[in-house]
PDB file of C-alpha atoms in Angstrom:
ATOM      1  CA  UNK W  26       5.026   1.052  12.877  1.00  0.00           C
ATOM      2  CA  UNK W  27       5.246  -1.958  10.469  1.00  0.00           C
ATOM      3  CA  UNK W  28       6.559  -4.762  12.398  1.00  0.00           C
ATOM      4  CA  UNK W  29       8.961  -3.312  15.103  1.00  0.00           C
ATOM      5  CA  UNK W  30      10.352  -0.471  11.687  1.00  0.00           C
ATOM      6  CA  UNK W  31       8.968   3.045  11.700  1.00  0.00           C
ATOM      7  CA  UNK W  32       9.349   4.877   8.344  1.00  0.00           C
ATOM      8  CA  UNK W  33       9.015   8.825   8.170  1.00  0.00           C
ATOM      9  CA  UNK W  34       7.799   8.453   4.496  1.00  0.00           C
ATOM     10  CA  UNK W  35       4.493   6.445   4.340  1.00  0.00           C
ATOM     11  CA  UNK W  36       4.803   6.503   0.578  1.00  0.00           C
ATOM     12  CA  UNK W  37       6.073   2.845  -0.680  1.00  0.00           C
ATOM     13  CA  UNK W  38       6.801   2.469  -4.261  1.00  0.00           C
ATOM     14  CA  UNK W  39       6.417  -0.520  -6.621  1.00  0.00           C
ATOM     15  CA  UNK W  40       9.674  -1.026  -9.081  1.00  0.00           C
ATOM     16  CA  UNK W  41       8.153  -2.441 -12.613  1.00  0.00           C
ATOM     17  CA  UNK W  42       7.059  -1.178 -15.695  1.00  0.00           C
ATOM     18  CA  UNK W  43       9.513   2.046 -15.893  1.00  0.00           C
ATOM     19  CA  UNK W  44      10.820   2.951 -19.243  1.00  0.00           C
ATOM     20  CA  UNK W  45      14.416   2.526 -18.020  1.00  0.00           C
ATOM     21  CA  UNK W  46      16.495   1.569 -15.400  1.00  0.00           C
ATOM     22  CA  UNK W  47      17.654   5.239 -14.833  1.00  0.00           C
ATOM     23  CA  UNK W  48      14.082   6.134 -14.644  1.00  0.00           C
ATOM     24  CA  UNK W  49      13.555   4.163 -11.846  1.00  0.00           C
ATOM     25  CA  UNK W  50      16.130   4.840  -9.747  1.00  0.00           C
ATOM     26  CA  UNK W  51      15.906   8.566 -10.060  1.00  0.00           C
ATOM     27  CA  UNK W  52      11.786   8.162  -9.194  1.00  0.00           C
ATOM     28  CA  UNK W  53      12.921   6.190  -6.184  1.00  0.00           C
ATOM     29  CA  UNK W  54      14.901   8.837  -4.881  1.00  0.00           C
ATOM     30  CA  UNK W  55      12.198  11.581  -5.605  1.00  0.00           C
ATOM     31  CA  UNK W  56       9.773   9.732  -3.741  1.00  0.00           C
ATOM     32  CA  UNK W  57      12.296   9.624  -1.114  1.00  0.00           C
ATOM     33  CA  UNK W  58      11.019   6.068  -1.154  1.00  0.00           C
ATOM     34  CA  UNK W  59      11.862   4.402   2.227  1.00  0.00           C
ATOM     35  CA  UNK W  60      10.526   0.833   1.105  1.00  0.00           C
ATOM     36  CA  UNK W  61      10.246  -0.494  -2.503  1.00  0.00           C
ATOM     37  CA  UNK W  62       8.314  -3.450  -3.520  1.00  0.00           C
ATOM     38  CA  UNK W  63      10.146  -5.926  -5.840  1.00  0.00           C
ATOM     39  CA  UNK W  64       8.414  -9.161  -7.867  1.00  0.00           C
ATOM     40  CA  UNK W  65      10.561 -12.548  -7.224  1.00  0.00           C
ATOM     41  CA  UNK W  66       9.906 -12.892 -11.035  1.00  0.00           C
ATOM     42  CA  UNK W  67      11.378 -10.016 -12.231  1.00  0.00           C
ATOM     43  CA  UNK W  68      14.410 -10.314 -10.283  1.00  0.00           C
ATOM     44  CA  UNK W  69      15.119 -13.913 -11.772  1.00  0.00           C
ATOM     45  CA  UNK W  70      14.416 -11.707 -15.626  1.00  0.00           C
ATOM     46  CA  UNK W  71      16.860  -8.858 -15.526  1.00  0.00           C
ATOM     47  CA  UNK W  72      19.523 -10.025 -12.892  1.00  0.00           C
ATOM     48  CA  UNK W  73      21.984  -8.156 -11.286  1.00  0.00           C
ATOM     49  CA  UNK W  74      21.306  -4.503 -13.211  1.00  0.00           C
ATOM     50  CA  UNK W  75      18.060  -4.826 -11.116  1.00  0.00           C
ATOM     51  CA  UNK W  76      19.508  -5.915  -8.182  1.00  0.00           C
ATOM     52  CA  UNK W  77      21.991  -2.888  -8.203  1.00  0.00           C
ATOM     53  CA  UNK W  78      19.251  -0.367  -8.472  1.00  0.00           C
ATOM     54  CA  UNK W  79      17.722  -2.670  -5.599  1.00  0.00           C
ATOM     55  CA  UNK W  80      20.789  -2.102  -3.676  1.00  0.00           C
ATOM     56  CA  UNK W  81      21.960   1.411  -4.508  1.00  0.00           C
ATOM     57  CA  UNK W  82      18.633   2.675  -3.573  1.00  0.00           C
ATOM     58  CA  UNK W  83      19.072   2.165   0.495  1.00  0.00           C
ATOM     59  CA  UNK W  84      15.376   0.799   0.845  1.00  0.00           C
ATOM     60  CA  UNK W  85      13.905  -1.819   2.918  1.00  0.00           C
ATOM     61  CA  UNK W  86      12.840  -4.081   0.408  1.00  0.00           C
ATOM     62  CA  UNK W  87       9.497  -5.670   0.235  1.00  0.00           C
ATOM     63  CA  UNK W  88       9.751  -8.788  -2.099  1.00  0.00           C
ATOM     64  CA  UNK W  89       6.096  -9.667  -3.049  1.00  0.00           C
ATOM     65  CA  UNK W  90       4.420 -12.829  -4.654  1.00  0.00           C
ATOM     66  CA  UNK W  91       2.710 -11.346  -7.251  1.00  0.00           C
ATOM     67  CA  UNK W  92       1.423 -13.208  -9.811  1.00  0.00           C
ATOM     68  CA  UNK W  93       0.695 -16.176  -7.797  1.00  0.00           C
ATOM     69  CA  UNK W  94      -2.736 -17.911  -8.283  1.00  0.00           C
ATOM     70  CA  UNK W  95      -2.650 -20.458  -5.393  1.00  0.00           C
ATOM     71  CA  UNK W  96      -1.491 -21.366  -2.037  1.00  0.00           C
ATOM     72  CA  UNK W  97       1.645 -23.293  -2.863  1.00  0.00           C
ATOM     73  CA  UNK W  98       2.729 -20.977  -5.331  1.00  0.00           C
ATOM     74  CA  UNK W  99       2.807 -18.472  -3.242  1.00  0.00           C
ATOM     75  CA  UNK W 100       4.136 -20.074  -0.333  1.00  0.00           C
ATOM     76  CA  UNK W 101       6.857 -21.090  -2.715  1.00  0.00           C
ATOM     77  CA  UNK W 102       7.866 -17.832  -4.187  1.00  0.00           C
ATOM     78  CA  UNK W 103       7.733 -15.981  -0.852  1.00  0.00           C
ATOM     79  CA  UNK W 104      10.446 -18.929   0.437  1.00  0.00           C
ATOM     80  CA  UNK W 105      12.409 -17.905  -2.418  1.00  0.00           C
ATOM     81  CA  UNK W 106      12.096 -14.087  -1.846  1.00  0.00           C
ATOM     82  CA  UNK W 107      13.542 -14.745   1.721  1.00  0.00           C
ATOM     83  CA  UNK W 108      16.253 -16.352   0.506  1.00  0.00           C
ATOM     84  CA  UNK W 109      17.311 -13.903  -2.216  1.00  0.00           C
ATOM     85  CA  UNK W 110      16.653 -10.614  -0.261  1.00  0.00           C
ATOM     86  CA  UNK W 111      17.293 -11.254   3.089  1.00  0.00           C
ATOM     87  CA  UNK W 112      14.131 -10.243   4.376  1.00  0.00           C
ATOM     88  CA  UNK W 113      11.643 -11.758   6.562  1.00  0.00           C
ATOM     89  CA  UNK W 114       9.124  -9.014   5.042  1.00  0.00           C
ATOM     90  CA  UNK W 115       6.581 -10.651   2.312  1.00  0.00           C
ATOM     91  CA  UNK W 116       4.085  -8.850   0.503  1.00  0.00           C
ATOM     92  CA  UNK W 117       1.414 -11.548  -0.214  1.00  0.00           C
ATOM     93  CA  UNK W 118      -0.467 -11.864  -3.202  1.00  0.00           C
ATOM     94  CA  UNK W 119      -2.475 -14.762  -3.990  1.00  0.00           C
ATOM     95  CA  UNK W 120      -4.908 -13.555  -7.246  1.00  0.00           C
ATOM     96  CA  UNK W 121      -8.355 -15.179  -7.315  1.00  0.00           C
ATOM     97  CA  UNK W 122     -10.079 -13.626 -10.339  1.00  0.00           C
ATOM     98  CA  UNK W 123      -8.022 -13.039 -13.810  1.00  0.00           C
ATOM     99  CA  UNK W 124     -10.090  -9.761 -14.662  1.00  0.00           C
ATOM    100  CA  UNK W 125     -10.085  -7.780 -11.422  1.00  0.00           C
ATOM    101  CA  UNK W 126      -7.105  -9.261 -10.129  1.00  0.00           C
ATOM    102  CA  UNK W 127      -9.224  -9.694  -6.754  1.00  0.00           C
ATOM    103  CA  UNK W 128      -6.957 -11.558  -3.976  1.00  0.00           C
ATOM    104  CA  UNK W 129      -8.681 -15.044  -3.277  1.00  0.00           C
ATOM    105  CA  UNK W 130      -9.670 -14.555   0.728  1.00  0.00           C
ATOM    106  CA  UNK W 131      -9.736 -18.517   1.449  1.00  0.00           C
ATOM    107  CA  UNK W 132      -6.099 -19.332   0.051  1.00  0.00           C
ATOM    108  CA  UNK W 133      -4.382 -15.778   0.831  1.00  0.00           C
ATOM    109  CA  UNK W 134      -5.275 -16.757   4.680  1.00  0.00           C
ATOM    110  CA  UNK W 135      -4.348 -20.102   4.495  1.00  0.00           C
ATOM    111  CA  UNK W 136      -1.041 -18.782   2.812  1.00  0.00           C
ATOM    112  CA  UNK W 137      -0.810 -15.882   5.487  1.00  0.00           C
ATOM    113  CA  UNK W 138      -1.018 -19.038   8.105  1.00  0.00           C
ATOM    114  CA  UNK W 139       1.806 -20.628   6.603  1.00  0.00           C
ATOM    115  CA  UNK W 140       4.253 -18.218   6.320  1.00  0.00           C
ATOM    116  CA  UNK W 141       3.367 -16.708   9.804  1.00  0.00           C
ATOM    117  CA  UNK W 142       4.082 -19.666  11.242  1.00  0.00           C
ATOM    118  CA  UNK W 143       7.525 -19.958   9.283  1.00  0.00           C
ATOM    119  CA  UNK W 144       8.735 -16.535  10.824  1.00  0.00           C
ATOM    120  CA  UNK W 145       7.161 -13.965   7.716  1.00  0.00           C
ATOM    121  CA  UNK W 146       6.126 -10.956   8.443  1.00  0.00           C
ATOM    122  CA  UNK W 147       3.430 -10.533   6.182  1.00  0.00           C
ATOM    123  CA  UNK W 148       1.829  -7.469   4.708  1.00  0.00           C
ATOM    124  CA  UNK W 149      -1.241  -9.451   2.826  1.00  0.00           C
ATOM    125  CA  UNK W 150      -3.222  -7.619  -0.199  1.00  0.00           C
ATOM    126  CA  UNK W 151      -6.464  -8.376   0.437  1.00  0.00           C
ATOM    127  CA  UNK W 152     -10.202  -5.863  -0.146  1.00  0.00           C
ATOM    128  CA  UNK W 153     -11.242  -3.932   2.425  1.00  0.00           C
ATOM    129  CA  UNK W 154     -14.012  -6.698   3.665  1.00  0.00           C
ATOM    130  CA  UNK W 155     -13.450  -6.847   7.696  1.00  0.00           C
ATOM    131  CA  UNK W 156     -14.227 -10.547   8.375  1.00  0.00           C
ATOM    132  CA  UNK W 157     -11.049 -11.594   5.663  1.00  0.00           C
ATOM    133  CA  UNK W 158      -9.195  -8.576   7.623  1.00  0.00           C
ATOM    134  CA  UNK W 159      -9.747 -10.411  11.096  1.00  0.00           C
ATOM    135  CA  UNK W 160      -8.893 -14.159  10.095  1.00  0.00           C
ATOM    136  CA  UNK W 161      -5.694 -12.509   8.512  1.00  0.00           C
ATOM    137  CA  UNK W 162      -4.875 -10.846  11.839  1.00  0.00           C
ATOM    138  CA  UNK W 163      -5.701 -13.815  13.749  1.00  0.00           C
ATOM    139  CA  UNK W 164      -3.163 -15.910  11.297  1.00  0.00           C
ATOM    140  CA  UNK W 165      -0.759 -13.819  12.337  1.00  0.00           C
ATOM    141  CA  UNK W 166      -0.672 -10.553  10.363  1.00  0.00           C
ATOM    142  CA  UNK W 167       0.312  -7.500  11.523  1.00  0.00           C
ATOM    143  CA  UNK W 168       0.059  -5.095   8.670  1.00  0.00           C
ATOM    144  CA  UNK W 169      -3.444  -5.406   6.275  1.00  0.00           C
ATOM    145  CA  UNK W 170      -2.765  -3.740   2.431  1.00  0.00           C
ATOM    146  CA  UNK W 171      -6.237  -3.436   1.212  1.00  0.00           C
ATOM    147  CA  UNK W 172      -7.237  -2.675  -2.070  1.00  0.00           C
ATOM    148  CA  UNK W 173      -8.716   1.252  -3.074  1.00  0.00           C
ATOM    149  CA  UNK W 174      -9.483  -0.293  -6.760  1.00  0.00           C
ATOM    150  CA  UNK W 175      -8.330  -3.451  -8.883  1.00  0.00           C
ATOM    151  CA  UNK W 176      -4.615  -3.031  -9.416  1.00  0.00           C
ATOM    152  CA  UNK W 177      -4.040  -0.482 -12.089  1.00  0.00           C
ATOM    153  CA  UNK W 178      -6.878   0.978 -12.536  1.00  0.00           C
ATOM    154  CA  UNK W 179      -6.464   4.209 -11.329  1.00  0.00           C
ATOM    155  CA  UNK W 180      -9.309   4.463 -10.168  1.00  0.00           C
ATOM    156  CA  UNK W 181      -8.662   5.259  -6.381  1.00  0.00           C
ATOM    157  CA  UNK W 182     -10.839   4.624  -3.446  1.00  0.00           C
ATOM    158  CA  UNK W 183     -14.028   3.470  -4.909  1.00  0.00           C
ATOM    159  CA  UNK W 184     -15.434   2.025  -1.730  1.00  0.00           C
ATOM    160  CA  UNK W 185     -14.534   5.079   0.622  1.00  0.00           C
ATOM    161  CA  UNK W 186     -17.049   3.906   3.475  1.00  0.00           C
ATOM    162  CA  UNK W 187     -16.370   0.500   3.445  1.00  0.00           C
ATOM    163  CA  UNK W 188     -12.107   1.828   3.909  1.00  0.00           C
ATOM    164  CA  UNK W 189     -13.368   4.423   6.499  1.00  0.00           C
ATOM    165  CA  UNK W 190     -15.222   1.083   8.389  1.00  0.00           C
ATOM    166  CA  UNK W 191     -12.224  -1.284   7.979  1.00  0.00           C
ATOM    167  CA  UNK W 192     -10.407   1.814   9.334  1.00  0.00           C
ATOM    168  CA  UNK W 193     -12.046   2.142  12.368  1.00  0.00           C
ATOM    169  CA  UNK W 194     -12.211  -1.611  13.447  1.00  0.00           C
ATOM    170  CA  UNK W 195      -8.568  -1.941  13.438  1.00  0.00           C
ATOM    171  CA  UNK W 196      -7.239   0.995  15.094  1.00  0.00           C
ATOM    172  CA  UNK W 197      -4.528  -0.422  15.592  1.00  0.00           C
ATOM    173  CA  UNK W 198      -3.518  -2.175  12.953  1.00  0.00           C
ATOM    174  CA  UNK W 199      -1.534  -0.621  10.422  1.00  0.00           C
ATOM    175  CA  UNK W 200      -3.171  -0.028   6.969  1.00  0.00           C
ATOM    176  CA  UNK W 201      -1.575   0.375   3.524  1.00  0.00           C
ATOM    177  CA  UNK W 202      -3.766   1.272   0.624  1.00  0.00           C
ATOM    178  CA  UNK W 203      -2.368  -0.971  -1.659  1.00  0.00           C
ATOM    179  CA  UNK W 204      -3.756  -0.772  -5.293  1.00  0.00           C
ATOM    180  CA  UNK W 205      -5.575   1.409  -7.892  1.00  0.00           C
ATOM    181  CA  UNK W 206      -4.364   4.743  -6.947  1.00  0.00           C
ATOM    182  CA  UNK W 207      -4.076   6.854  -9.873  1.00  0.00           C
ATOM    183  CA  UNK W 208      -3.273  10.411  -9.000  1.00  0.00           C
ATOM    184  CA  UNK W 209      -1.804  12.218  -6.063  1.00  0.00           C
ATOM    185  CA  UNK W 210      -5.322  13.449  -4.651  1.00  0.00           C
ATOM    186  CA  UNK W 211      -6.105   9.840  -4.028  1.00  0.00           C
ATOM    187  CA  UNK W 212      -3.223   9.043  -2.358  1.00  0.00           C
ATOM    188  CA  UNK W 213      -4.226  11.955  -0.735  1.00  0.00           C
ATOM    189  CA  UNK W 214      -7.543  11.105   0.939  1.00  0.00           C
ATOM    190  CA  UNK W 215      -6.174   7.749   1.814  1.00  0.00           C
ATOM    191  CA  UNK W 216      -3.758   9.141   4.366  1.00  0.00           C
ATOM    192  CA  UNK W 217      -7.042  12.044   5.226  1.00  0.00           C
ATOM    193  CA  UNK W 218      -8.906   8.972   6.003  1.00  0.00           C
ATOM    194  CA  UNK W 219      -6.251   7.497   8.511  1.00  0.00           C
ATOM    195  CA  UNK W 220      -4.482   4.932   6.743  1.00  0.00           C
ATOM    196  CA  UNK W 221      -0.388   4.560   7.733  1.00  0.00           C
ATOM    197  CA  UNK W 222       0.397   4.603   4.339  1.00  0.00           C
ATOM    198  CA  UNK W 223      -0.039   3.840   0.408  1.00  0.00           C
ATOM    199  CA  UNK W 224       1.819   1.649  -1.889  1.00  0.00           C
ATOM    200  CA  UNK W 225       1.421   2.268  -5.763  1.00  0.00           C
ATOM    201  CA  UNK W 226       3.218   1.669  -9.282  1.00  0.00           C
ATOM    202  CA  UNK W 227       1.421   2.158 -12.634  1.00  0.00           C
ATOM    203  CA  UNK W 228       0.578   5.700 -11.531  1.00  0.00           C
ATOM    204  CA  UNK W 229       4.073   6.636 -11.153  1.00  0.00           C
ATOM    205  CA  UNK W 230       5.728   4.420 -13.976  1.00  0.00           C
ATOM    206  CA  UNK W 231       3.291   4.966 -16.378  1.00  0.00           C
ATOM    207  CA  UNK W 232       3.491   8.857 -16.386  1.00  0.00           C
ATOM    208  CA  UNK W 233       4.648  11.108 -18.945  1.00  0.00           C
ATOM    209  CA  UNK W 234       7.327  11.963 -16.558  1.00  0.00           C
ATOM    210  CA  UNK W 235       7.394   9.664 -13.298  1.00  0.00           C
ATOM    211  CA  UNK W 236      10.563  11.388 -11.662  1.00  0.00           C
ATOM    212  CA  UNK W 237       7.812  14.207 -11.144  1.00  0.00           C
ATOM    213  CA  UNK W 238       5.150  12.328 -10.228  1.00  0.00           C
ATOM    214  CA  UNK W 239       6.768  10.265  -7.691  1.00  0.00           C
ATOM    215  CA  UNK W 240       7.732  13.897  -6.339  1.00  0.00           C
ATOM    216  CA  UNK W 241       3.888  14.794  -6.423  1.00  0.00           C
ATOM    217  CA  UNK W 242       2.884  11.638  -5.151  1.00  0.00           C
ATOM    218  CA  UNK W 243       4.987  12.205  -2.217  1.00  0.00           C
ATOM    219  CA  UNK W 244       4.120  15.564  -1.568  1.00  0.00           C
ATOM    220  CA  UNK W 245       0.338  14.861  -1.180  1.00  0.00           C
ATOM    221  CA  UNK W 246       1.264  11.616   0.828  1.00  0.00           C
ATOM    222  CA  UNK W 247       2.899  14.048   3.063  1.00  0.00           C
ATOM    223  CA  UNK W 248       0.035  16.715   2.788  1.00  0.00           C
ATOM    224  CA  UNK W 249      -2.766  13.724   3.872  1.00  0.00           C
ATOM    225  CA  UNK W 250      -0.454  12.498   6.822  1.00  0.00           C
ATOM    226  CA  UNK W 251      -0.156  16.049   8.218  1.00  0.00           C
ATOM    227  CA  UNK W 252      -4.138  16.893   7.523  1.00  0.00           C
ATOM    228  CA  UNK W 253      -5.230  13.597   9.167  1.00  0.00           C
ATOM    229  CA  UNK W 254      -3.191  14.403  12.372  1.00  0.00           C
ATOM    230  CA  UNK W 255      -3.477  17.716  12.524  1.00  0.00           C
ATOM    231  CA  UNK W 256      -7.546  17.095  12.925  1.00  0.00           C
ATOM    232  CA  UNK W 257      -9.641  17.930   9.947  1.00  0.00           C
ATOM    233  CA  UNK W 258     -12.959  19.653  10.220  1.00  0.00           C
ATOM    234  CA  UNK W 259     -16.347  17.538  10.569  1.00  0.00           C
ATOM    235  CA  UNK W 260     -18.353  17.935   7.604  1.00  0.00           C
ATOM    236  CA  UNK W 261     -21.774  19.960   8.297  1.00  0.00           C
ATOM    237  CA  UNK W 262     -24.841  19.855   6.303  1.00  0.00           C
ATOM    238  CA  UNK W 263     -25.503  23.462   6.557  1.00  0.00           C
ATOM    239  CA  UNK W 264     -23.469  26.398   6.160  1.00  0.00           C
ATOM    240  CA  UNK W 265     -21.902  27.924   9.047  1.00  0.00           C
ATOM    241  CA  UNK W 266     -20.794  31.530   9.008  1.00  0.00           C
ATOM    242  CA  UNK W 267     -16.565  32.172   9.844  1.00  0.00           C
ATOM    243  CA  UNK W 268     -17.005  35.459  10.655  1.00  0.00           C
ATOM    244  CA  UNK W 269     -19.855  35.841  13.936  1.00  0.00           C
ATOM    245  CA  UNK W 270     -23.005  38.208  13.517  1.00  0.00           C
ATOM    246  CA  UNK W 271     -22.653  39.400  16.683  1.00  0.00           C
ATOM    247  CA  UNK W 272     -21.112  42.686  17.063  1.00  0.00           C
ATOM    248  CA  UNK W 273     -21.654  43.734  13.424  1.00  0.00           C
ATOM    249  CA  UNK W 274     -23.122  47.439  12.907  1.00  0.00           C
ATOM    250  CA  UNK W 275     -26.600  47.343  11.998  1.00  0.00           C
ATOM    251  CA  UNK W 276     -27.182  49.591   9.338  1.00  0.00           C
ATOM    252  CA  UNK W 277     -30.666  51.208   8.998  1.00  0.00           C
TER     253      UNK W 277
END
C-alpha cells in the first residue's frame, strides 16, 4: 500500500532515455506498468507529445526531482510537478555526490520535511543506511526508495545484508528498490528479499529490445512477489536428503 493506493503490479517504470516515443509507450504497456516516473525537466523539453504518452498510458504518475543538487531546488521543482501533474505524489531526489549520484541524507530530509508538511506524499531515494531511513519516516515519509547500486549501473543489490537489515526494521514501511537494477534476476531477489516493489529505467530503455525486457522485467517482478509470499526455504549449510533413508531396501 503506497499511501492509501494498492497496485497489483509492484513493477514501476522510469520514462527517459527510449529510442522513440513509440518505444516507450509500447514498453509501458508490456510492463503492464501501473505507475511511471516522469522528470519535471523533461516534461518542460518535449511538451505535449510527452504528455500524451503520459496520459494515454492510464498510470499514476510519479513526477520526480531528479537532477536536483540542493534543498530549494528540489523543493522548487517538486512545487512545480504538483502543479503540472496533479499529483500530491513526489519522488524526491536531492543528489549529493556527482560520480555516484549518492542522495545527500542532510538536505533530502530537510527537503522530505518541507514538502511533508506542504501535503506531499513523498517516496524519497535515499541508501539503504537505517538512521537516514528513520529521520525520513519521522519527517513524514511513508514510502523509503533505497538504492540497490548508483543509478545506472546495473549493478543490482550490492549491499544485500545491509537491504535485508533495512528490511526488517521497517516492516511496515513500504520499500521500493529504486536504482541500479540491471537485469530481471535482480529485480528478482529484491521482491525474494521482501521489498513491495522496484522502480528502474536504463535497464529497460537501454536494451536491444526494451518492449521485451519490460515484459521480462515484469515477469520476474511477479515471480519474486509470489516466491517471497509463498515462503521460501531457509538456507542450510549442509545437505539434506529429499527423499528419507528410512524404509529403503538394504541390499547386501
Amino acid at each position: 500500500m503506497f499511501y492509501g493506493v494498492e497496485l497489483s503490479n509492484r513493477m514501476m517504470l522510469g520514462t527517459a532515455q527510449y529510442p522513440s516515443p513509440a518505444v516507450l509507450r509500447e514498453a509501458i504497456a508490456a510492463a503492464g506498468a501501473e505507475v511511471i516516473t516522469v522528470s519535471l525537466r523533461r516534461e518542460g523539453r518535449e511538451g505535449g507529445a510527452f504528455r500524451a504518452i503520459v496520459k494515454d498510458s492510464g498510470c499514476r504518475v510519479l513526477p520526480n526531482t531528479a537532477g536536483c543538487h540542493s534543498v530549494r531546488e528540489a523543493v522548487t521543482t517538486a512545487q512545480m510537478a504538483r502543479e503540472l501533474f496533479g499529483t500530491r505524489w513526489i519522488k524526491l531526489e536531492v543528489i549529493g555526490h556527482a560520480d555516484t549520484l549518492q542522495p545527500d541524507p542532510f538536505a533530502l530530509v530537510e527537503a522530505a520535511r518541507i514538502l511533508c508538511a506542504e501535503g506531499f506524499e513523498v517516496f524519497p531515494y535515499t541508501t539503504e543506511d537505517l538512521i537516514v531511513g528513520e529521520k525520513l519516516i519521522e519527517a513524514g515519509c511513508r514510502v523509503l526508495m533505497p538504492w540497490g547500486a548508483p543509478i545506472g549501473s546495473g549493478q543490482g543489490l550490492r549491499n544485500i545484508g545491509g537491504l535485508r537489515a533495512m528490511r526488517a526494521h521497517f516492516p511496515d514501511v513500504p520499500l521500493v528498490i529504486d536504482a541500479g537494477i540491471g537485469a530481471p534476476s535482480q529485480a528478482m531477489r529484491a521482491m525474494e528479499l521482501g521489498f513491495d516493489a522496484v522502480l528502474l529505467n536504463t535497464a529497460v530503455a537501454k536494451a536491444l529490445d526494451p518492449v521485451r525486457m519490460a515484459a521480462a522485467f515484469a515477469q520476474a517482478v511477479t515471480a519474486g512477489q509470489m516466491a517471497q509470499e509463498a515462503g521460501l526455504m531457509p538456507r542450510r549449510d549442509m545437505a539434506q536428503a529429499s527423499t528419507p533413508v528410512f524404509g529403503l531396501a538394504e541390499l547386501t
